[in-house]
PDB file of C-alpha atoms in Angstrom:
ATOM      1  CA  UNK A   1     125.903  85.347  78.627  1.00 53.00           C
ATOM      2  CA  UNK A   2     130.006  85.442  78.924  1.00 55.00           C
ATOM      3  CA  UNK A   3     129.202  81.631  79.306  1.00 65.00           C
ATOM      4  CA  UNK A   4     127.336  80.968  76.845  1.00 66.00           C
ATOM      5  CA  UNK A   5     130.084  82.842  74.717  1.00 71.00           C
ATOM      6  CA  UNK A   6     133.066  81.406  76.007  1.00 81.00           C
ATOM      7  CA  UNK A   7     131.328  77.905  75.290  1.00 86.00           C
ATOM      8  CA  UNK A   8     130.821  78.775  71.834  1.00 88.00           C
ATOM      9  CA  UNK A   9     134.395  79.912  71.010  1.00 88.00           C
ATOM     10  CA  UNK A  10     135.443  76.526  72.381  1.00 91.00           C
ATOM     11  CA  UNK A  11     133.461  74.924  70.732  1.00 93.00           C
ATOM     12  CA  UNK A  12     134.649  76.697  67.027  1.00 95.00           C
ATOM     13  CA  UNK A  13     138.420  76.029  68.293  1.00 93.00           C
ATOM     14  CA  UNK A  14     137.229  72.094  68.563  1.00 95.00           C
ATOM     15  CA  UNK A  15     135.377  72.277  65.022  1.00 96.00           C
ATOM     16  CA  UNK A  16     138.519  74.166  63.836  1.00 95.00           C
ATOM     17  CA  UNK A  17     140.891  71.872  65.279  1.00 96.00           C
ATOM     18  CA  UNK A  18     139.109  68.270  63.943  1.00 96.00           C
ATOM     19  CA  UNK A  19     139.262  70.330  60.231  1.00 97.00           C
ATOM     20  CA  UNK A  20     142.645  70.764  59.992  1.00 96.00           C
ATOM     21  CA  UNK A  21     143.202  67.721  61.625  1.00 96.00           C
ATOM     22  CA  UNK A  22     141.103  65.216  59.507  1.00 95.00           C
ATOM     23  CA  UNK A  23     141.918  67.214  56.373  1.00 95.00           C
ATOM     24  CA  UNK A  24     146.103  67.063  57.428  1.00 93.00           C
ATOM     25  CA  UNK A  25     145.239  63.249  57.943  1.00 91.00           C
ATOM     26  CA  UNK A  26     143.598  62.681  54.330  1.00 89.00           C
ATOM     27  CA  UNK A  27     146.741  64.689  53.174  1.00 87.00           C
ATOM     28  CA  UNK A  28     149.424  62.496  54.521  1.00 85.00           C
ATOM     29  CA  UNK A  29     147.236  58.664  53.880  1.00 83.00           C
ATOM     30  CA  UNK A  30     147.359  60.257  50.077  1.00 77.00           C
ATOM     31  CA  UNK A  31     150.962  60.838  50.562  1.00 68.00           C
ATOM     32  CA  UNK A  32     151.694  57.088  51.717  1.00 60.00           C
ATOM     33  CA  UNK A  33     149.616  55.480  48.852  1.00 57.00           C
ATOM     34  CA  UNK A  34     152.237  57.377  46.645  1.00 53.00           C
ATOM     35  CA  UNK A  35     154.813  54.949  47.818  1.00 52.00           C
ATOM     36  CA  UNK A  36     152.443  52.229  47.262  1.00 53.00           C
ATOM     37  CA  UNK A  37     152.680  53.211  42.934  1.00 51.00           C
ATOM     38  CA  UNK A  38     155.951  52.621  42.907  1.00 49.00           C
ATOM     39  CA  UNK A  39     156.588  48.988  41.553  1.00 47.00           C
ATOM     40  CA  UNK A  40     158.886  46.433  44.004  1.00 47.00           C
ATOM     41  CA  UNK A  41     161.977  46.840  43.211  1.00 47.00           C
ATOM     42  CA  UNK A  42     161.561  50.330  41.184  1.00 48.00           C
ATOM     43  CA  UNK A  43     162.646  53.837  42.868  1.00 48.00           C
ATOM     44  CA  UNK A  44     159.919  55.865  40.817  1.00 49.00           C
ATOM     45  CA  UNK A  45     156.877  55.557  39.275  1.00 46.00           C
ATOM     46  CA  UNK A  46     155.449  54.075  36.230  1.00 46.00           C
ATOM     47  CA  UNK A  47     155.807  56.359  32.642  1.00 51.00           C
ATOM     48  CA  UNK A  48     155.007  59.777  33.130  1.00 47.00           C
ATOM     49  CA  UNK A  49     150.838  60.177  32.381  1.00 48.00           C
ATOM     50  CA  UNK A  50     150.194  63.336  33.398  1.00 49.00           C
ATOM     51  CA  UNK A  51     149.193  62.916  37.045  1.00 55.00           C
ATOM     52  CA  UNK A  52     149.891  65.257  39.890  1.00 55.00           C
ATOM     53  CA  UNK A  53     151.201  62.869  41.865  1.00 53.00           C
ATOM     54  CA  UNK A  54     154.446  62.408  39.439  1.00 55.00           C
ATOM     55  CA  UNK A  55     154.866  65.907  39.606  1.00 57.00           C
ATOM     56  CA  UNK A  56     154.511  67.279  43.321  1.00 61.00           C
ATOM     57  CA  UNK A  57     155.472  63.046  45.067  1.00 59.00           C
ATOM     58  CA  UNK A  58     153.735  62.391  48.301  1.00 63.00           C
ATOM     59  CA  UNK A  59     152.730  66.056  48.443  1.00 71.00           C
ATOM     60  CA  UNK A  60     150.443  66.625  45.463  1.00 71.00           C
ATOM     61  CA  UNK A  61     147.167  66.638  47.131  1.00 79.00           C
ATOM     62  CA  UNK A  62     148.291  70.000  48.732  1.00 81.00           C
ATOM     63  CA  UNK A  63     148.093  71.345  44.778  1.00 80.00           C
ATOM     64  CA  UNK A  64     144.561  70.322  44.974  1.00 85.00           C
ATOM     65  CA  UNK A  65     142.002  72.973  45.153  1.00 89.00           C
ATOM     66  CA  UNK A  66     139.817  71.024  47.991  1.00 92.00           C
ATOM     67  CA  UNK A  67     142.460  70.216  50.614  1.00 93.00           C
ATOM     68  CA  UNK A  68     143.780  73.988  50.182  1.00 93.00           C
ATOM     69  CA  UNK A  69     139.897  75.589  50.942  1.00 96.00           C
ATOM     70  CA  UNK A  70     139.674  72.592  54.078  1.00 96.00           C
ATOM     71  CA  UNK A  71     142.524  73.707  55.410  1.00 97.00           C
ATOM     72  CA  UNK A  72     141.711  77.418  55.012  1.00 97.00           C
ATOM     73  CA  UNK A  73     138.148  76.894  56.579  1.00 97.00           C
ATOM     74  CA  UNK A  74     139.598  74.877  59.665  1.00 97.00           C
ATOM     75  CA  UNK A  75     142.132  77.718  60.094  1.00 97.00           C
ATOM     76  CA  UNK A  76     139.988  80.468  59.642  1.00 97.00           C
ATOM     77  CA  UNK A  77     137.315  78.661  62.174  1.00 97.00           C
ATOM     78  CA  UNK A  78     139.900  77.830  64.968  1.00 96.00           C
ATOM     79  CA  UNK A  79     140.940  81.716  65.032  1.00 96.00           C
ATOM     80  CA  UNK A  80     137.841  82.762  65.321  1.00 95.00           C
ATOM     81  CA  UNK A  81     137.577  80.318  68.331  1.00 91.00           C
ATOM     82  CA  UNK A  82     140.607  82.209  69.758  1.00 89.00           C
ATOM     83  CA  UNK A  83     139.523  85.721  68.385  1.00 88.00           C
ATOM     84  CA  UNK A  84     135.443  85.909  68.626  1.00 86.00           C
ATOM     85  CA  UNK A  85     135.582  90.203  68.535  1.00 89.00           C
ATOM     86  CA  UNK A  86     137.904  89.636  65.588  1.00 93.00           C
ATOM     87  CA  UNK A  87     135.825  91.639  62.557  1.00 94.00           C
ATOM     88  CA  UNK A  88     138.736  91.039  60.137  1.00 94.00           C
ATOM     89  CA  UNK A  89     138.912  86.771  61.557  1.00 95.00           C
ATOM     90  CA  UNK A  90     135.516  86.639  61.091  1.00 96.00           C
ATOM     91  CA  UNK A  91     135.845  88.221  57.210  1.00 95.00           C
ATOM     92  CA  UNK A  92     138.540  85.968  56.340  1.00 96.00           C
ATOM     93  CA  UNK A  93     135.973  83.081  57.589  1.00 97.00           C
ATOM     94  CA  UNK A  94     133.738  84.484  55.696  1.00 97.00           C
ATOM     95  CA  UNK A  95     136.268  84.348  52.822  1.00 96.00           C
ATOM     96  CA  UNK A  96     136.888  80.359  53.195  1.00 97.00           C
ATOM     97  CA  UNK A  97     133.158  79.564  53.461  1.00 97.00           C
ATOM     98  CA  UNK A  98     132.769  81.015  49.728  1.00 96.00           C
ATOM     99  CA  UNK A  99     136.044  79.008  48.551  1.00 96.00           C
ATOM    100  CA  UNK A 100     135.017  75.872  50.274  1.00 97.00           C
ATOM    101  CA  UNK A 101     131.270  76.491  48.401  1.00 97.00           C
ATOM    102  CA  UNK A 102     133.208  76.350  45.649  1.00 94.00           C
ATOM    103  CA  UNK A 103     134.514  72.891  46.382  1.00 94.00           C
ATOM    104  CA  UNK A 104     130.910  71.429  47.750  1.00 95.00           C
ATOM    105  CA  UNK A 105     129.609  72.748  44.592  1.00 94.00           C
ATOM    106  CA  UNK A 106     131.772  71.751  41.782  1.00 88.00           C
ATOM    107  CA  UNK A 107     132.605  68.481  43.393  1.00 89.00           C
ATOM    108  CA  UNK A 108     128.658  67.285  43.407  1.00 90.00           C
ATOM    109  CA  UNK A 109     127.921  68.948  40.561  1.00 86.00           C
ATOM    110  CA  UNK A 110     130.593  67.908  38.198  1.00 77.00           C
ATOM    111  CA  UNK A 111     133.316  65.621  39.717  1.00 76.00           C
ATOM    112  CA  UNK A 112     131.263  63.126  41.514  1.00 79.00           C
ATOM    113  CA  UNK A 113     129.476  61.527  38.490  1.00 76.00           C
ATOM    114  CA  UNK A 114     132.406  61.376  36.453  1.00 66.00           C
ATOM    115  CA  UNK A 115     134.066  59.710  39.103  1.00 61.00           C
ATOM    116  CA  UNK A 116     135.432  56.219  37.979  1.00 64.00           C
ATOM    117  CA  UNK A 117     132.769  53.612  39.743  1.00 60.00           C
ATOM    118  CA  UNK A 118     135.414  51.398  41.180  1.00 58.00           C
ATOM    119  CA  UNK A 119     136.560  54.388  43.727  1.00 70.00           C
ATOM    120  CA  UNK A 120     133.757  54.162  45.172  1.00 75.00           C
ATOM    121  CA  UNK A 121     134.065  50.787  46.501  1.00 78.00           C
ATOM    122  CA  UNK A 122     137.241  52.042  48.177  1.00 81.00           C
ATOM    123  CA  UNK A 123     136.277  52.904  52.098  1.00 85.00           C
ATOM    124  CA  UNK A 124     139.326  55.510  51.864  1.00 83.00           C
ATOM    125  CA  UNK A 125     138.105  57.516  48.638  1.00 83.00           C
ATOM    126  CA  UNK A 126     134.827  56.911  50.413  1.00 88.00           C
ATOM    127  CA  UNK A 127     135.327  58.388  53.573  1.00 91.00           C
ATOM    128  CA  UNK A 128     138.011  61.045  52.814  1.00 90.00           C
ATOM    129  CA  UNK A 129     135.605  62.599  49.743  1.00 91.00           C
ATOM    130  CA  UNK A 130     132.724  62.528  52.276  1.00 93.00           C
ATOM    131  CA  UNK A 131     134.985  64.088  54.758  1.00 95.00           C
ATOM    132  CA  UNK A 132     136.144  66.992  52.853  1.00 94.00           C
ATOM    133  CA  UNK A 133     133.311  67.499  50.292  1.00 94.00           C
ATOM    134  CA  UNK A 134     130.494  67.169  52.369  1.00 95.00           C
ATOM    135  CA  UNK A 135     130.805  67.228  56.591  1.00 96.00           C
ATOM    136  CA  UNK A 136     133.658  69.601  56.588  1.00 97.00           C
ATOM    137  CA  UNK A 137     132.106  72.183  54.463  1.00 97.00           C
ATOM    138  CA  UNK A 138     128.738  71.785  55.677  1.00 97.00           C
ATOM    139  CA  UNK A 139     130.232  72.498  59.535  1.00 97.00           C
ATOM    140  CA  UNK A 140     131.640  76.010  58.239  1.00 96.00           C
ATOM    141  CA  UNK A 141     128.259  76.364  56.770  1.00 97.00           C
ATOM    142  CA  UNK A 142     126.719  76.030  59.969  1.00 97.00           C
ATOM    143  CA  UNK A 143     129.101  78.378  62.086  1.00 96.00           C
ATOM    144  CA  UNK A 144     128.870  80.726  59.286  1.00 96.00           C
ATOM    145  CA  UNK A 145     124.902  80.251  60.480  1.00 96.00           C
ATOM    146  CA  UNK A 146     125.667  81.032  64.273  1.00 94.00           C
ATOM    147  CA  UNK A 147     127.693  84.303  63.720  1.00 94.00           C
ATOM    148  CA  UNK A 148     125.639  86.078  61.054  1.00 93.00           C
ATOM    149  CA  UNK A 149     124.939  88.868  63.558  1.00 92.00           C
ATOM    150  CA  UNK A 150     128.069  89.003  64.910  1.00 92.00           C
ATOM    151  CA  UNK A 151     130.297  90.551  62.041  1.00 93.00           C
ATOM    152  CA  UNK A 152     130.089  93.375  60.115  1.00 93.00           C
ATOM    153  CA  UNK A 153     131.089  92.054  56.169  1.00 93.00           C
ATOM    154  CA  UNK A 154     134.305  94.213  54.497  1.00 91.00           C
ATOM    155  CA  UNK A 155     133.798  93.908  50.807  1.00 86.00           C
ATOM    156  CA  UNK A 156     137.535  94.062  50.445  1.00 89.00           C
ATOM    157  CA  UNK A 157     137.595  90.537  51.470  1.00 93.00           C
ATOM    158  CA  UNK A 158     135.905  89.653  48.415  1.00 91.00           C
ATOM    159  CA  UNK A 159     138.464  91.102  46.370  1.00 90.00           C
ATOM    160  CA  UNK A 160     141.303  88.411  48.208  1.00 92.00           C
ATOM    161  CA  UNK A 161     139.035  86.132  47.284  1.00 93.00           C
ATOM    162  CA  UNK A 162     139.010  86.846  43.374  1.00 91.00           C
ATOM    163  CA  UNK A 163     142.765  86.895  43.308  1.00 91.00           C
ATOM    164  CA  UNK A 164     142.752  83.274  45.141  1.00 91.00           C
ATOM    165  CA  UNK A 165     140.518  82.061  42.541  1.00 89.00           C
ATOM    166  CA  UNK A 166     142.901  83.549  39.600  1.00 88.00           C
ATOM    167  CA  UNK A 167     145.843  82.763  40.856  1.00 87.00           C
ATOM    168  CA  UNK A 168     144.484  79.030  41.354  1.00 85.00           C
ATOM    169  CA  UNK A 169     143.676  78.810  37.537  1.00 81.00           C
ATOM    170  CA  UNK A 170     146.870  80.956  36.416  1.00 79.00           C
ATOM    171  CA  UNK A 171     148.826  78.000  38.650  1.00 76.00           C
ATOM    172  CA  UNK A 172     147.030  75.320  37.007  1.00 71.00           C
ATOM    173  CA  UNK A 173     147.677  76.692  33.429  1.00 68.00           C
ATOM    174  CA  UNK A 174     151.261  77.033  34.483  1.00 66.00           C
ATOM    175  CA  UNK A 175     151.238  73.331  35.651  1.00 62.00           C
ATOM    176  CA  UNK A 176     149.618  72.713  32.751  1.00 60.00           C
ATOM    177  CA  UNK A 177     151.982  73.541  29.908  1.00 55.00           C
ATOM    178  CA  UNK A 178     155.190  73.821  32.044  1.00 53.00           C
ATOM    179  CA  UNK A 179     154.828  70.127  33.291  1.00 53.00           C
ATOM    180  CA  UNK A 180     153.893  68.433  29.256  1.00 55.00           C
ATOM    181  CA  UNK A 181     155.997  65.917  28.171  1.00 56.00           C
ATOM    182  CA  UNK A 182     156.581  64.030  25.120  1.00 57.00           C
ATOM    183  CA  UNK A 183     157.195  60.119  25.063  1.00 61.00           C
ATOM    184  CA  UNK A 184     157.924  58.453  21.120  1.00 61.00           C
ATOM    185  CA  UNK A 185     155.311  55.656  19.882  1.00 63.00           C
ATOM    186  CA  UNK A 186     156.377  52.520  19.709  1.00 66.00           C
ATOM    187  CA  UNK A 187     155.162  49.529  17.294  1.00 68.00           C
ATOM    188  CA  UNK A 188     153.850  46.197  18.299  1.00 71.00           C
ATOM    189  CA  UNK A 189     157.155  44.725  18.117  1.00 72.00           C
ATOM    190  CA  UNK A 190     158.541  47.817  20.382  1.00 67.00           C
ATOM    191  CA  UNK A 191     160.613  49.325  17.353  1.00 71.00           C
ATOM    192  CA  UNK A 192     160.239  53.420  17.772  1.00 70.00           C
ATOM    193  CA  UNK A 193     157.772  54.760  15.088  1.00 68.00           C
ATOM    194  CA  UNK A 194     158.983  58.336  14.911  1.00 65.00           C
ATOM    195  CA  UNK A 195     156.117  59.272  16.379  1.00 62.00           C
ATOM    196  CA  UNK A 196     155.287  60.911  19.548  1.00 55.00           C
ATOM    197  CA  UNK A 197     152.341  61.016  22.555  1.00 55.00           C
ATOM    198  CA  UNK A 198     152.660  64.429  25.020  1.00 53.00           C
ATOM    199  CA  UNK A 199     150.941  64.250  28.004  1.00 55.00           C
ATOM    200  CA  UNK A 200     149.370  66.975  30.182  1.00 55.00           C
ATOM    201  CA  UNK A 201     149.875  67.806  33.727  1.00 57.00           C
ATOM    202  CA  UNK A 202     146.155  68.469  35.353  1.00 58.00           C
ATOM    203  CA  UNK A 203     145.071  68.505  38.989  1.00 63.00           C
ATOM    204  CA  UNK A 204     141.644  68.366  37.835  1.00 62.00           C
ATOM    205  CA  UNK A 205     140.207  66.309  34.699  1.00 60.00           C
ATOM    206  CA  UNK A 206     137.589  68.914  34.069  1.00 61.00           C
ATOM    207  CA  UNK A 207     140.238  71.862  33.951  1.00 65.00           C
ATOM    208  CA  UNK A 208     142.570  70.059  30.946  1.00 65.00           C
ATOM    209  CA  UNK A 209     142.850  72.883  29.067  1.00 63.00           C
ATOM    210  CA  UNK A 210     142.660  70.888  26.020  1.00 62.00           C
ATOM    211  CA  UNK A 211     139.042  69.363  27.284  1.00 63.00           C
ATOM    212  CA  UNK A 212     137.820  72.163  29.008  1.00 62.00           C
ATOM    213  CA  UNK A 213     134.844  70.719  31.441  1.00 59.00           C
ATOM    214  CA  UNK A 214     135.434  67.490  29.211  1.00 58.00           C
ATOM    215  CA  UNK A 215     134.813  69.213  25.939  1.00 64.00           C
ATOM    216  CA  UNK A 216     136.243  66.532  23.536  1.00 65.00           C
ATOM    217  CA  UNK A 217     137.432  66.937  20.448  1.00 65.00           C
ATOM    218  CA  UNK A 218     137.803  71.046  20.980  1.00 63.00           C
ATOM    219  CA  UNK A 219     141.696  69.969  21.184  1.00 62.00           C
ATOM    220  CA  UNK A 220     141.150  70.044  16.984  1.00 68.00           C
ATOM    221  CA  UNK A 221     140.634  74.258  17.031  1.00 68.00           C
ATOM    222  CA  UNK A 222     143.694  75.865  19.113  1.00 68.00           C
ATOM    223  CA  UNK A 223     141.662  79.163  18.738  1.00 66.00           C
ATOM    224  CA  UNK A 224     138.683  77.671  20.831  1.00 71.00           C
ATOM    225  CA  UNK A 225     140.414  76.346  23.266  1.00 69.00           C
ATOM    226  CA  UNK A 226     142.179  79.686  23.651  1.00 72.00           C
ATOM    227  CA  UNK A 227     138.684  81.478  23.839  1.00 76.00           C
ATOM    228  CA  UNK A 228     136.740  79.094  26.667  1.00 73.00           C
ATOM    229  CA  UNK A 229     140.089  78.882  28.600  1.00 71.00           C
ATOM    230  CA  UNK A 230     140.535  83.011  28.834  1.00 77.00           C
ATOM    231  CA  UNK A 231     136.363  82.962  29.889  1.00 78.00           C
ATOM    232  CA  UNK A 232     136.990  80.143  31.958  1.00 75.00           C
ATOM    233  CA  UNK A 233     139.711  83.084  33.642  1.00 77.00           C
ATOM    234  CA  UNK A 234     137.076  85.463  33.900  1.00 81.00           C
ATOM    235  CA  UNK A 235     134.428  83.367  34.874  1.00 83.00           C
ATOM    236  CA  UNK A 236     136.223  81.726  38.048  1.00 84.00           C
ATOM    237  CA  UNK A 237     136.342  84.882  39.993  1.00 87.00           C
ATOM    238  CA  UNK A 238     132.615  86.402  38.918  1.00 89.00           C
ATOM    239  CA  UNK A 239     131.470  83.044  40.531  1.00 89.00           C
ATOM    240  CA  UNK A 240     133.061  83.688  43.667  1.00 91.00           C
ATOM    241  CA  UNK A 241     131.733  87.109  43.766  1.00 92.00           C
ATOM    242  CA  UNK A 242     128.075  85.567  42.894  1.00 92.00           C
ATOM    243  CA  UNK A 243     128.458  83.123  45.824  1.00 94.00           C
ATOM    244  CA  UNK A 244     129.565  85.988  47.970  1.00 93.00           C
ATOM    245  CA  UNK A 245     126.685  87.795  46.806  1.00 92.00           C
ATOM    246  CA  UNK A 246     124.653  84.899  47.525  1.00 94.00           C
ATOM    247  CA  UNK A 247     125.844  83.904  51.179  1.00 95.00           C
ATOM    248  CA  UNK A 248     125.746  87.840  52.125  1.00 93.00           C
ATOM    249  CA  UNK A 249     122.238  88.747  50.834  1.00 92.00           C
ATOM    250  CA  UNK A 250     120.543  85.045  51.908  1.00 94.00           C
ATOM    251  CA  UNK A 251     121.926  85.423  55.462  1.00 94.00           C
ATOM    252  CA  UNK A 252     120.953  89.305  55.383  1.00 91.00           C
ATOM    253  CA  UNK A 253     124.893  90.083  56.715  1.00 91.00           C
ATOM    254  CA  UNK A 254     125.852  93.762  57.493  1.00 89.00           C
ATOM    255  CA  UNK A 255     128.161  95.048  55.058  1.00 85.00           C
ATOM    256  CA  UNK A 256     130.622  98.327  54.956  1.00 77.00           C
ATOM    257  CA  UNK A 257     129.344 101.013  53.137  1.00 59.00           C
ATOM    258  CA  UNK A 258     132.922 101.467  51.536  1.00 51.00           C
ATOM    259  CA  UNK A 259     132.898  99.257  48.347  1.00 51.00           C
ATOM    260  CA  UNK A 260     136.381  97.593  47.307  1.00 47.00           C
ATOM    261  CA  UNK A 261     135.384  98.098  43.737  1.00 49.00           C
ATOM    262  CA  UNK A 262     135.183 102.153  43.784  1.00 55.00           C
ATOM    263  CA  UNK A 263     134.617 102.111  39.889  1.00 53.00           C
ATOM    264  CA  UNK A 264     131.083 100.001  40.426  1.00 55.00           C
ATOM    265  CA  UNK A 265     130.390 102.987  42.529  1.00 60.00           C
ATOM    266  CA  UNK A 266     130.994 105.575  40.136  1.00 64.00           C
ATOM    267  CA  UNK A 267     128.943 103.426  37.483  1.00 65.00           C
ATOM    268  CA  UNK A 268     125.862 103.178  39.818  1.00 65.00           C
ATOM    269  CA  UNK A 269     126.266 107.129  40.837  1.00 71.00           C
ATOM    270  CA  UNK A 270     126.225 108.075  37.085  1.00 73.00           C
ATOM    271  CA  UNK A 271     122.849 105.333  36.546  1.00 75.00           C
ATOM    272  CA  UNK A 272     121.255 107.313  39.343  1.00 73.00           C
ATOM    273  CA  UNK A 273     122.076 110.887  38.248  1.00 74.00           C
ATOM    274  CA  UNK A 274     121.225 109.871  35.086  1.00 71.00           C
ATOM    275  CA  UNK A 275     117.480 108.181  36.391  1.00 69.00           C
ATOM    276  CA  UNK A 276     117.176 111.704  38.588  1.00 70.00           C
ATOM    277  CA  UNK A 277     117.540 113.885  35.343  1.00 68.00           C
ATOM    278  CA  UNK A 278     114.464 111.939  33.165  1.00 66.00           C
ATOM    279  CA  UNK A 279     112.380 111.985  36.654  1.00 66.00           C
ATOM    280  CA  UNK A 280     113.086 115.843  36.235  1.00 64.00           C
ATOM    281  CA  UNK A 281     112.376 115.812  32.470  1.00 63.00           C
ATOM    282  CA  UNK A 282     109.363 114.117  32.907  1.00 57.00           C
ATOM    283  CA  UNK A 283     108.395 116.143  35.870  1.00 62.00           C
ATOM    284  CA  UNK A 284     109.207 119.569  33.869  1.00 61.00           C
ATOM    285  CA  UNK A 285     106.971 118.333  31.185  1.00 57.00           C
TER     286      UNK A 285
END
């Protein structure tokens, strides 16, 4: 049985190990075809159009929501390789597998048919988006699978996970409006027209907070966009607490009786006090 055990925690280490290594190797090939946009001759890039890549250089994919939850899940998985009686490691796993969801979800959901055709002829797009939305995930779905039993699930961990989640779309806002930048319009003879173009920082297309989930033309009402961007802040977190939901009650996990949200708990004592006085109306009746 100690065996069987110690084969298994090797095993995670291994799984944990190839994540962090394959997504670390994505990370730095991203960083080298960075170079590769500068022009021969040039020492930066092309006019500023709003890409991450002019913001953060040969670093920006670490601003991107996918690498962060790959690396997360390859950490969390190669702890739990070194720390299998670990409750809290195996709640912070726990944690990753609902962020990384997040990525498998919204990446074949939305991204991946709006994704410009041509990428996909490109073995690197290929292999790295197969890598880290699809086999990478799908392995910390799988341990998440073999350890079920094994952990008992603090609901405080679910709270962390909120406040990733809204930190992650207060930082993109941020990026959004403190990285905009206005060029002027010039005519067809190159003569400045008094005009000007700004362009918007996003990591992610479907987060422009001008073309919310590619909403266009909403950029016309400022007091929409407002409104779906401050649901789009209350929304992110709610769907990590569904998915959390979803994970714990599908895989029939153990769960502390203390809840992290104590005011749910007051709510739900006050529906059942409530219920128990009309079963005693009724009853008196």
């Amino acid at each position: 049985m100690l065996k069987d055990q110690n084969k298994k925690n090797v095993l995670f280490y291994l799984l944990g190990i190839f994540l962090i290594i394959n997504t670390l190797v994505w990370t730095i090939l991203s960083g080298g075809r960075w170079f590769e946009m500068i022009p021969p001759g040039e020492n930066q890039l092309p006019e500023f159009n709003g890409d991450p890549n002019q913001i953060f250089g040969p670093f920006y994919m670490l601003s991107f929501f996918t690498i962060q939850t790959n690396f997360f899940t390859g950490i969390t998985i190669t702890i739990i390789g070194f720390k299998n009686n670990s409750n809290k490691a195996k709640n912070w796993f726990f944690g990753s597998i609902v962020l990384i969801t997040i990525t498998f979800l919204v990446y074949w959901a939305i991204l991946s048919w709006s994704t410009d055709d041509y990428k996909w002829s490109d073995p690197y797009f290929v292999i790295s988006t197969l890598f880290t939305h699809g086999v990478n995930p799908i392995i910390g779905f799988v341990i998440l699978f073999m350890i079920k039993n094994e952990f008992v699930l603090d609901k405080k961990i679910i709270g962390w996970i909120c406040l990733f989640m809204s930190i992650y779309i207060v930082f993109h806002s941020f990026f959004y409006s403190a990285g905009a930048y206005s060029k002027e319009v010039l005519d067809d003879n190159g003569n400045p027209t008094g005009k000007y173009t700004i362009y918007f920082p996003h990591v992610y297309g479907f987060l422009d907070v001008r073309k919310i989930f590619f909403m266009n033309g909403i950029e016309k009402y400022p007091w929409l966009v407002i409104i779906i961007n401050m649901i789009l802040f209350l929304i992110a977190p709610l769907f990590a607490v569904g998915l959390s939901w979803i994970w714990a009650k599908s895989l029939r996990l153990k769960s502390t009786n203390n809840s992290y949200y104590k005011w749910m708990d007051k709510i739900k004592k006050r529906i059942n006090n409530k219920k128990e006085e009309n079963i005693n109306i009724v009853n008196d009746n």
